[in-house]
Coordinates of C-alpha atoms and ligand atoms in Angstrom, one line a residue:
X1 CA -18.0 -19.0 -4.5
X2 CA -16.9 -15.4 -4.9
X3 CA -19.2 -12.6 -6.0
X4 CA -19.6 -12.2 -9.5
X5 CA -18.1 -8.9 -9.6
X6 CA -15.2 -9.9 -7.3
X7 CA -12.1 -7.7 -8.1
X8 CA -9.0 -10.4 -9.1
X9 CA -6.0 -8.2 -9.1
X10 CA -2.3 -7.7 -8.7
X11 CA -0.4 -4.6 -7.3
X12 CA 2.7 -2.9 -8.1
X13 CA 4.3 0.5 -7.1
X14 CA 5.8 3.2 -9.2
X15 CA 9.3 3.1 -7.5
X16 CA 9.4 -0.6 -7.3
X17 CA 8.9 -1.1 -11.1
X18 CA 9.1 1.9 -13.0
X19 CA 12.8 3.0 -13.3
X20 CA 13.7 6.0 -15.5
X21 CA 14.0 7.8 -12.1
X22 CA 15.1 11.2 -14.2
X23 CA 13.4 10.6 -17.3
X24 CA 11.8 13.3 -19.2
X25 CA 12.3 15.9 -16.3
X26 CA 10.9 13.7 -13.5
X27 CA 12.0 15.3 -9.9
X28 CA 13.7 13.4 -7.4
X29 CA 12.0 11.5 -4.8
X30 CA 13.0 10.4 -1.2
X31 CA 13.6 6.9 -2.5
X32 CA 15.7 8.2 -5.3
X33 CA 17.7 10.4 -2.7
X34 CA 17.9 7.7 -0.1
X35 CA 19.3 5.1 -2.7
X36 CA 21.8 7.6 -4.0
X37 CA 23.1 9.1 -1.0
X38 CA 23.0 6.5 1.4
X39 CA 23.6 3.2 -0.6
X40 CA 24.3 1.4 2.5
X41 CA 20.6 1.6 3.6
X42 CA 19.5 -0.8 0.7
X43 CA 21.0 -4.2 0.2
X44 CA 23.7 -4.5 -2.5
X45 CA 23.6 -0.7 -2.7
X46 CA 20.7 -1.4 -5.1
X47 CA 18.4 1.3 -6.3
X48 CA 15.1 1.8 -8.4
X49 CA 16.7 3.6 -10.9
X50 CA 16.0 1.2 -13.5
X51 CA 13.9 -1.7 -11.4
X52 CA 11.7 -3.4 -13.9
X53 CA 11.9 -0.4 -16.5
X54 CA 8.1 -0.4 -16.6
X55 CA 8.4 3.4 -17.6
X56 CA 9.6 2.0 -20.9
X57 CA 8.2 -1.3 -21.0
X58 CA 4.9 -0.9 -19.7
X59 CA 3.2 -2.6 -22.7
X60 CA 4.9 -5.7 -21.4
X61 CA 3.3 -5.2 -17.9
X62 CA 0.0 -5.1 -19.7
X63 CA 0.7 -8.4 -21.4
X64 CA 1.5 -9.8 -17.9
X65 CA -1.9 -8.4 -16.8
X66 CA -3.6 -9.8 -19.7
X67 CA -1.8 -13.3 -19.3
X68 CA -3.1 -13.6 -15.8
X69 CA -6.7 -12.7 -16.7
X70 CA -7.0 -10.0 -13.9
X71 CA -9.8 -7.9 -13.8
X72 CA -8.3 -5.3 -12.0
X73 CA -4.8 -3.9 -11.5
X74 CA -3.4 -1.6 -8.8
X75 CA -0.6 0.6 -9.6
X76 CA 0.7 3.7 -8.2
X77 CA 1.7 7.1 -9.7
X78 CA 4.7 8.9 -9.0
X79 CA 4.2 12.1 -7.4
X80 CA 7.5 13.6 -8.6
X81 CA 7.1 12.4 -12.2
X82 CA 4.0 14.2 -12.5
X83 CA 4.7 17.3 -10.3
X84 CA 8.6 17.3 -10.3
X85 CA 9.0 20.0 -7.3
X86 CA 5.8 18.6 -5.7
X87 CA 3.5 21.3 -6.0
X88 CA 0.9 22.2 -8.9
X89 CA 2.8 25.4 -9.6
X90 CA 5.2 23.3 -11.5
X91 CA 3.4 20.7 -13.6
X92 CA 6.0 18.5 -15.6
X93 CA 5.5 20.4 -18.7
X94 CA 8.9 20.2 -20.1
X95 CA 8.6 17.4 -22.3
X96 CA 5.3 18.2 -23.9
X97 CA 3.0 15.9 -25.6
X98 CA -0.5 16.0 -27.5
X99 CA -2.5 13.2 -26.8
X100 CA -6.1 12.4 -28.2
X101 CA -8.9 11.0 -26.0
X102 CA -11.3 9.0 -28.4
X103 CA -14.1 8.8 -26.0
X104 CA -14.6 12.4 -26.0
X105 CA -13.0 13.6 -29.4
X106 CA -10.6 16.0 -27.4
X107 CA -6.9 16.9 -28.1
X108 CA -5.0 17.7 -25.0
X109 CA -1.7 19.2 -24.2
X110 CA 0.1 17.2 -21.5
X111 CA 3.4 16.4 -20.0
X112 CA 5.2 13.3 -20.2
X113 CA 4.3 12.2 -16.9
X114 CA 0.6 12.6 -17.4
X115 CA 1.1 10.8 -21.0
X116 CA 2.8 8.0 -19.4
X117 CA 0.1 7.1 -17.0
X118 CA -2.6 8.0 -19.8
X119 CA -0.9 5.4 -21.9
X120 CA -1.0 2.8 -19.0
X121 CA -4.6 3.6 -17.4
X122 CA -5.9 3.5 -21.3
X123 CA -4.2 0.2 -22.1
X124 CA -5.7 -1.4 -19.0
X125 CA -9.3 -0.3 -19.9
X126 CA -8.9 -1.2 -23.6
X127 CA -8.2 -4.9 -22.2
X128 CA -11.1 -4.6 -19.8
X129 CA -9.2 -4.3 -16.6
X130 CA -10.0 -1.8 -14.0
X131 CA -7.1 0.3 -12.7
X132 CA -7.0 0.9 -9.1
X133 CA -4.5 3.9 -8.5
X134 CA -2.6 4.7 -5.4
X135 CA -1.5 8.2 -5.3
X136 CA 1.4 7.9 -2.8
X137 CA 3.4 4.6 -2.3
X138 CA 6.5 5.7 -0.2
X139 CA 7.9 8.1 -2.7
X140 CA 7.5 11.8 -1.6
X141 CA 9.2 14.3 -3.9
X142 CA 12.5 15.4 -2.4
X143 CA 11.7 19.1 -2.6
X144 CA 9.1 18.4 -0.4
X145 CA 11.2 16.5 2.1
X146 CA 13.5 19.4 2.1
X147 CA 10.6 21.5 3.2
X148 CA 10.0 19.1 6.2
X149 CA 8.3 16.3 4.5
X150 CA 5.5 14.4 6.4
X151 CA 6.6 16.2 9.5
X152 CA 5.6 19.5 8.3
X153 CA 1.7 20.4 8.5
X154 CA 1.6 21.9 5.2
X155 CA 2.2 18.6 3.7
X156 CA -1.7 17.8 4.0
X157 CA -2.7 20.8 1.8
X158 CA 0.2 20.0 -0.9
X159 CA -1.0 16.4 -0.9
X160 CA -4.6 17.4 -1.4
X161 CA -3.6 19.7 -4.3
X162 CA -1.8 16.6 -6.0
X163 CA -4.8 14.5 -5.4
X164 CA -7.2 17.0 -6.8
X165 CA -4.6 17.0 -9.8
X166 CA -4.9 13.4 -10.2
X167 CA -8.6 13.2 -9.7
X168 CA -9.0 15.9 -12.4
X169 CA -6.6 14.4 -14.8
X170 CA -7.3 10.5 -14.5
X171 CA -10.7 10.3 -12.5
X172 CA -12.7 10.1 -15.8
X173 CA -11.2 6.6 -16.2
X174 CA -10.1 5.6 -12.5
X175 CA -12.9 4.5 -10.1
X176 CA -10.9 3.1 -7.1
X177 CA -8.3 5.3 -5.6
X178 CA -5.9 4.7 -2.6
X179 CA -4.6 8.0 -1.3
X180 CA -1.6 6.5 0.8
X181 CA -0.3 2.9 0.8
X182 CA 0.6 1.9 4.5
X183 CA 1.0 5.0 6.5
X184 CA 2.2 2.9 9.1
X185 CA 5.1 1.7 7.2
X186 CA 6.2 5.1 5.9
X187 CA 5.9 6.6 9.5
X188 CA 7.6 3.9 11.5
X189 CA 10.3 2.6 9.1
X190 CA 10.9 6.2 7.4
X191 CA 10.9 8.1 10.8
X192 CA 11.5 6.0 13.6
X193 CA 13.9 3.1 12.3
X194 CA 15.5 5.0 9.4
X195 CA 15.2 1.7 7.4
X196 CA 13.3 3.3 4.6
X197 CA 13.3 7.0 2.9
X198 CA 13.8 9.4 4.1
X199 CA 16.0 7.9 6.7
X200 CA 15.0 9.7 9.7
X201 CA 15.8 8.3 13.3
X202 CA 13.6 10.3 15.7
X203 CA 12.2 7.4 18.1
X204 CA 8.7 8.0 19.7
X205 CA 8.3 11.3 18.0
X206 CA 8.6 11.8 14.5
X207 CA 6.7 8.7 13.2
X208 CA 3.7 9.8 15.4
X209 CA 3.9 13.5 13.7
X210 CA 4.4 11.9 10.2
X211 CA 1.6 9.5 10.7
X212 CA -0.8 12.3 11.9
X213 CA 0.0 14.5 9.0
X214 CA -0.8 11.5 6.5
X215 CA -4.1 11.1 8.1
X216 CA -4.7 15.0 7.4
X217 CA -3.6 14.5 4.0
X218 CA -5.8 11.5 3.4
X219 CA -8.8 13.1 5.0
X220 CA -8.5 16.6 2.8
X221 CA -7.9 14.5 -0.5
X222 CA -11.1 12.4 0.5
X223 CA -13.2 15.4 1.3
X224 CA -11.8 17.0 -2.2
X225 CA -13.1 13.9 -3.9
X226 CA -16.4 14.0 -2.3
X227 CA -17.2 17.7 -2.7
X228 CA -15.9 18.1 -6.1
X229 CA -15.3 14.8 -8.1
X230 CA -17.6 12.3 -6.7
X231 CA -21.0 13.3 -8.4
X232 CA -19.3 13.6 -12.0
X233 CA -16.8 10.7 -11.5
X234 CA -18.7 8.2 -9.1
X235 CA -15.3 6.6 -7.7
X236 CA -14.5 5.4 -4.3
X237 CA -11.5 6.6 -2.1
X238 CA -9.8 4.8 0.8
X239 CA -6.2 4.4 2.3
X240 CA -4.2 1.2 2.6
X241 CA -3.8 0.3 5.9
X242 CA -1.3 -2.7 6.7
X243 CA -1.5 -5.1 9.6
X244 CA -0.6 -8.5 11.0
X245 CA -3.2 -10.5 12.6
X246 CA -2.2 -10.7 16.2
X247 CA -3.5 -13.1 19.0
X248 CA -2.6 -13.6 22.7
X249 CA 0.5 -15.8 22.8
X250 CA -1.0 -17.7 25.9
X251 CA -4.8 -17.6 25.1
X252 CA -5.2 -18.0 29.0
X253 CA -3.2 -14.7 29.9
X254 CA -4.9 -11.4 30.6
X255 CA -1.5 -9.7 30.2
X256 CA -0.9 -11.3 26.8
X257 CA -4.4 -10.3 25.7
X258 CA -3.9 -6.7 26.8
X259 CA -0.5 -6.7 25.0
X260 CA -2.4 -8.0 21.8
X261 CA -4.9 -5.0 22.1
X262 CA -2.1 -2.7 22.0
X263 CA -0.4 -4.5 19.2
X264 CA -3.4 -4.2 17.2
X265 CA -4.1 -0.5 18.3
X266 CA -0.5 0.5 17.0
X267 CA -0.9 -0.9 13.9
X268 CA -4.2 -1.3 12.6
X269 CA -6.0 1.1 14.9
X270 CA -3.6 3.7 14.6
X271 CA -4.9 4.7 11.1
X272 CA -8.1 2.5 11.1
X273 CA -9.7 3.9 14.3
X274 CA -9.7 7.6 13.3
X275 CA -11.0 7.0 9.9
X276 CA -13.7 4.4 10.9
X277 CA -14.5 4.7 14.7
X278 CA -14.0 8.0 16.3
X279 CA -12.2 10.4 14.2
X280 CA -9.3 10.0 16.9
X281 CA -6.7 7.5 17.8
X282 CA -7.5 4.3 19.9
X283 CA -7.6 5.3 23.5
X284 CA -5.4 2.3 24.2
X285 CA -2.8 3.6 22.3
X286 CA -2.9 7.4 23.3
X287 CA -2.8 6.1 27.1
X288 CA 0.1 4.0 26.2
X289 CA 2.0 6.6 24.7
X290 CA 1.2 9.3 27.7
X291 CA 2.0 6.8 30.1
X292 CA 5.5 6.4 29.0
X293 CA 6.0 10.0 28.3
X294 CA 5.3 10.4 32.1
X295 CA 7.3 7.7 33.4
X296 CA 10.4 8.9 31.3
X297 CA 10.0 12.3 32.5
X298 CA 9.2 14.0 29.3
X299 CA 5.5 15.1 30.3
X300 CA 2.7 15.2 28.0
X301 CA 2.5 18.8 26.7
X302 CA 2.7 19.0 23.7
X303 CA 1.6 15.1 23.5
X304 CA 3.7 13.1 21.3
X305 CA 0.8 11.5 19.7
X306 CA -0.9 14.8 18.2
X307 CA -4.2 16.1 18.5
X308 CA -6.6 16.7 15.5
X309 CA -7.9 20.2 15.2
X310 CA -11.4 20.7 15.4
X311 CA -11.0 23.6 12.8
X312 CA -10.0 21.0 10.1
X313 CA -12.6 18.9 8.4
X314 CA -12.7 15.6 10.2
X315 CA -11.1 12.3 9.6
X316 CA -14.1 10.0 10.6
X317 CA -16.0 8.5 7.8
X318 CA -13.1 9.4 5.1
X319 CA -12.9 6.1 3.5
X320 CA -15.6 4.5 1.0
X321 CA -14.0 0.9 1.7
X322 CA -11.6 -0.8 3.9
X323 CA -8.3 -1.5 1.9
X324 CA -6.1 -4.0 3.8
X325 CA -2.5 -5.1 3.2
X326 CA -2.1 -8.5 4.9
X327 CA 1.1 -10.8 4.9
X328 CA 1.5 -12.2 8.3
X329 CA 0.3 -13.0 11.8
X330 CA 1.9 -12.8 15.3
X331 CA 1.5 -14.3 19.0
X332 CA 1.9 -11.5 21.3
X333 CA 3.1 -10.8 24.8
X334 CA 4.2 -7.9 27.0
X335 CA 7.6 -6.6 26.3
X336 CA 9.6 -3.4 25.7
X337 CA 8.1 -0.8 27.9
X338 CA 8.7 -2.3 31.5
X339 CA 11.0 -0.8 34.3
X340 CA 14.2 -1.4 32.5
X341 CA 13.4 0.7 29.4
X342 CA 14.7 4.3 29.4
X343 CA 14.7 4.9 25.8
X344 CA 11.8 7.0 24.1
X345 CA 10.5 5.1 21.3
X346 CA 7.5 3.2 19.7
X347 CA 8.6 -0.1 21.3
X348 CA 8.7 1.2 24.5
X349 CA 5.3 2.9 24.2
X350 CA 3.8 -0.3 22.6
X351 CA 5.2 -2.8 25.3
X352 CA 4.2 -5.7 23.3
X353 CA 6.2 -8.3 21.3
X354 CA 5.0 -10.3 18.5
X355 CA 6.4 -13.7 18.1
X356 CA 6.0 -16.5 15.2
X357 CA 4.6 -19.6 16.4
X358 CA 6.8 -22.5 15.4
X359 CA 4.3 -24.1 13.2
X360 CA 4.1 -21.5 10.8
X361 CA 6.9 -21.7 7.9
X362 CA 8.8 -18.6 7.3
X363 CA 9.3 -18.0 3.6
X364 CA 12.0 -15.8 2.0
X365 CA 12.0 -13.0 4.2
X366 CA 12.4 -13.4 8.1
X367 CA 9.3 -11.5 8.8
X368 CA 6.8 -13.3 6.5
X369 CA 5.8 -16.3 8.8
X370 CA 3.0 -18.0 6.7
X371 CA -0.2 -17.9 8.4
X372 CA -3.4 -17.8 6.1
X373 CA -5.6 -18.4 8.6
X374 CA -4.8 -14.9 10.1
X375 CA -6.5 -13.1 7.0
X376 CA -9.8 -14.5 7.9
X377 CA -9.5 -13.7 11.5
X378 CA -8.2 -10.1 10.5
X379 CA -11.2 -10.0 7.9
X380 CA -13.6 -10.9 10.8
X381 CA -12.2 -8.6 13.5
X382 CA -12.5 -5.5 10.6
X383 CA -16.1 -6.6 10.3
X384 CA -16.9 -6.4 13.9
X385 CA -14.6 -3.3 14.7
X386 CA -15.2 -1.2 11.7
X387 CA -18.8 -1.2 11.0
X388 CA -19.0 -4.1 8.5
X389 CA -17.2 -2.0 5.7
X390 CA -16.7 -3.3 2.1
X391 CA -13.1 -4.5 2.1
X392 CA -10.7 -5.1 -0.8
X393 CA -7.4 -7.0 0.3
X394 CA -5.1 -4.6 -1.5
X395 CA -1.8 -6.4 -1.1
X396 CA -1.1 -10.2 0.1
X397 CA 1.9 -12.1 -1.1
X398 CA 4.7 -14.5 -0.7
X399 CA 8.7 -13.8 -1.1
X400 CA 11.5 -16.0 -2.6
X401 CA 15.1 -15.4 -1.5
X402 CA 18.1 -17.0 -2.9
X403 CA 17.9 -19.2 -6.1
X404 CA 15.1 -18.5 -8.2
X405 CA 12.7 -21.3 -8.3
X406 CA 10.3 -21.0 -11.3
X407 CA 8.2 -23.9 -10.1
X408 CA 7.6 -22.1 -6.9
X409 CA 5.5 -24.6 -5.3
X410 CA 5.5 -23.1 -1.8
X411 CA 4.2 -19.7 -3.1
X412 CA 1.3 -21.7 -5.0
X413 CA 0.4 -23.2 -1.6
X414 CA 0.4 -19.9 -0.1
X415 CA -1.9 -18.2 -2.6
X416 CA -4.3 -21.3 -2.8
X417 CA -4.6 -21.6 1.0
X418 CA -5.1 -17.8 1.7
X419 CA -7.8 -17.2 -0.9
X420 CA -9.5 -20.3 0.7
X421 CA -9.3 -18.1 3.9
X422 CA -11.1 -15.3 2.0
X423 CA -13.6 -17.6 0.5
X424 CA -14.5 -18.7 4.1
X425 CA -14.4 -15.1 5.7
X426 CA -17.1 -14.3 2.8
X427 CA -19.2 -17.2 3.0
X428 CA -18.9 -18.5 6.9
X429 CA -18.3 -14.9 8.4
X430 CA -20.2 -12.7 6.2
X431 CA -17.3 -10.4 5.6
X432 CA -18.2 -8.1 2.5
X433 CA -14.8 -8.9 0.8
X434 CA -14.8 -7.1 -2.7
X435 CA -11.7 -7.8 -4.2
X436 CA -8.1 -9.5 -3.7
X437 CA -4.8 -8.1 -4.9
X438 CA -1.5 -10.4 -5.2
X439 CA 1.6 -8.6 -4.5
X440 CA 3.1 -8.3 -6.7
X441 CA 2.7 -8.8 -10.5
X442 CA 6.2 -8.6 -11.1
X443 CA 9.6 -9.4 -9.0
X444 CA 10.7 -5.8 -8.3
X445 CA 12.7 -3.5 -6.0
X446 CA 12.0 -4.7 -2.5
X447 CA 12.9 -1.4 -0.7
X448 CA 15.9 -2.1 1.7
X449 CA 16.0 -5.7 0.5
X450 CA 16.8 -4.4 -3.2
X451 CA 16.6 -7.2 -5.6
X452 CA 17.2 -10.1 -3.3
X453 CA 13.6 -10.6 -2.3
X454 CA 11.4 -11.5 -5.3
X455 CA 7.3 -11.3 -4.7
X456 CA 6.5 -11.6 -8.3
X457 CA 3.9 -13.8 -10.1
X458 CA 6.2 -12.9 -12.8
X459 CA 10.0 -13.6 -12.8
X460 CA 11.9 -10.6 -13.9
X461 CA 15.6 -11.0 -15.2
X462 CA 17.2 -8.0 -13.7
X463 CA 20.5 -8.4 -15.7
X464 CA 18.9 -8.6 -19.0
X465 CA 18.6 -4.9 -20.8
X466 CA 14.9 -6.0 -21.6
X467 CA 14.1 -6.9 -18.1
X468 CA 12.5 -10.2 -19.5
X469 CA 9.2 -11.1 -17.6
X470 CA 8.7 -14.8 -17.4
X471 CA 5.5 -16.1 -15.5
X472 CA 6.3 -18.4 -12.5
X473 CA 4.2 -21.4 -11.7
X474 CA 2.4 -19.6 -9.0
X475 CA 1.3 -17.0 -11.9
X476 CA -0.4 -19.9 -13.8
X477 CA -2.0 -21.2 -10.8
X478 CA -3.2 -17.7 -9.9
X479 CA -4.5 -17.3 -13.4
X480 CA -6.3 -20.9 -13.1
X481 CA -8.2 -19.8 -9.9
X482 CA -9.1 -16.4 -11.5
X483 CA -10.5 -18.3 -14.7
X484 CA -12.4 -20.6 -12.6
X485 CA -14.1 -18.1 -10.6
X486 CA -14.6 -15.9 -13.3
X487 CA -16.3 -18.6 -15.6
X488 CA -18.5 -19.7 -12.6
X489 CA -19.3 -16.1 -12.2
X490 CA -20.7 -15.7 -16.1
X491 CA -24.5 -15.5 -16.1
X492 CA -26.1 -18.6 -17.2
X493 CA -27.0 -18.6 -21.0
X494 CA -30.6 -18.2 -21.1
X495 CA -31.0 -20.6 -24.2
Ligands
GAL501 C1 4.3 -3.7 1.4 C2 4.3 -2.7 0.5 C3 4.8 -3.2 -0.9 C4 5.8 -4.4 -0.8 C5 5.5 -5.4 0.2 C6 6.4 -6.5 0.5 O1 4.6 -3.3 2.9 O2 3.3 -2.0 0.3 O3 5.6 -2.2 -1.4 O4 7.1 -3.9 -0.8 O5 5.2 -4.7 1.5 O6 7.3 -6.2 1.4

């Protein structure tokens, strides 16, 4: 049994679904720039210019949400749609609209960006679906990238101003906030591996700095919410942290156990440790980075993994719940940072490699080995390590590649098995799981895989002007799971 108020959700992100990349004076984001200027960076030269066209077809998305019977929908706001230059000096006021808020009888002047998100949020609330809103899902305004992006220390203040603008504008209706989605992915794929926007490859340096500023930005926004908005709005704020479950390849090997500890410290721990445990990075991570700096003759001054300033508001305690994105698991052994490695980089620092257990089927994308049991293990680990927080699984999903199967039986099995593991984590391990969000509501723009990888509960026909949405079998089964649990959770009729 799931708690009666369990959140049953699905998620999307602005750049992956909205399209309208320059509609109504929207500013350019780093993903617009990445796709337009480095088309070879994305499979097939695809871009999110139109995507699911949700900027125009948002009412169809609401229909999908209703058809699934969701209680919650997680969407992200496009920073550069709201603030084209990234700063609050220039709110998108060029296309002005008046809108009426019936609950307080006010006629307001607002920008088209604000108007767009008001329509979506109000539409959700009208059908009794609670919005969970992510402020940042990989799409920094390009104007801020040109000022140093996540590597600039100033980005934290700019993010805080943007966050306040959003809390102020939408916080009367939004009660669940995610500041930053997957800082690990933004930092590493965008600044170490150059496979995500902004396409930077400065191994062993830029990702740590970008990640550091994301933590500072997140903490600044959480403190603003806490000090200014919480008492009036009563919402909760967190950061969505992604992690594989990891365990030693050889359960008897102390080397594999140590490599596993590093593996978890460099993914989950990198962001969760500062927020939930000490206000600083895991000691294992700092020691590993410093060790390689010494070994490669780079020295530790300044340290590549930056230190938090005591003069800024602290990072510790800046999450009101744990937001976890889980997809897959790995078995871990040492590798990558031994004698032969001469290159500075996160791989060398980590000195651990994750392999897929041969019994785990690999689905559409090569990285996604199916291991639902890993979610239960990870939830249990989070309970033990991060002081028994309330947890929302803010993403979990399964991809198709190649010919589209509307009868996506494998995905149905993935969801069923994973949801059973969540139930066991609640019932048998006592983890306080408050909600589960499938990734994704719709097939959408899957970053460097373009449209070749489909994660939706709804199929989207990207060749049709109307981007027709059709429910997959997995959507029907997820709807049934939700309906079963929601009806069980109804209070008994007293008569
Ligand atoms: C996450 C990301 C989503 C989605 C998903 C599937 O890392 O937050 O935007 O792309 O992975 O790959």
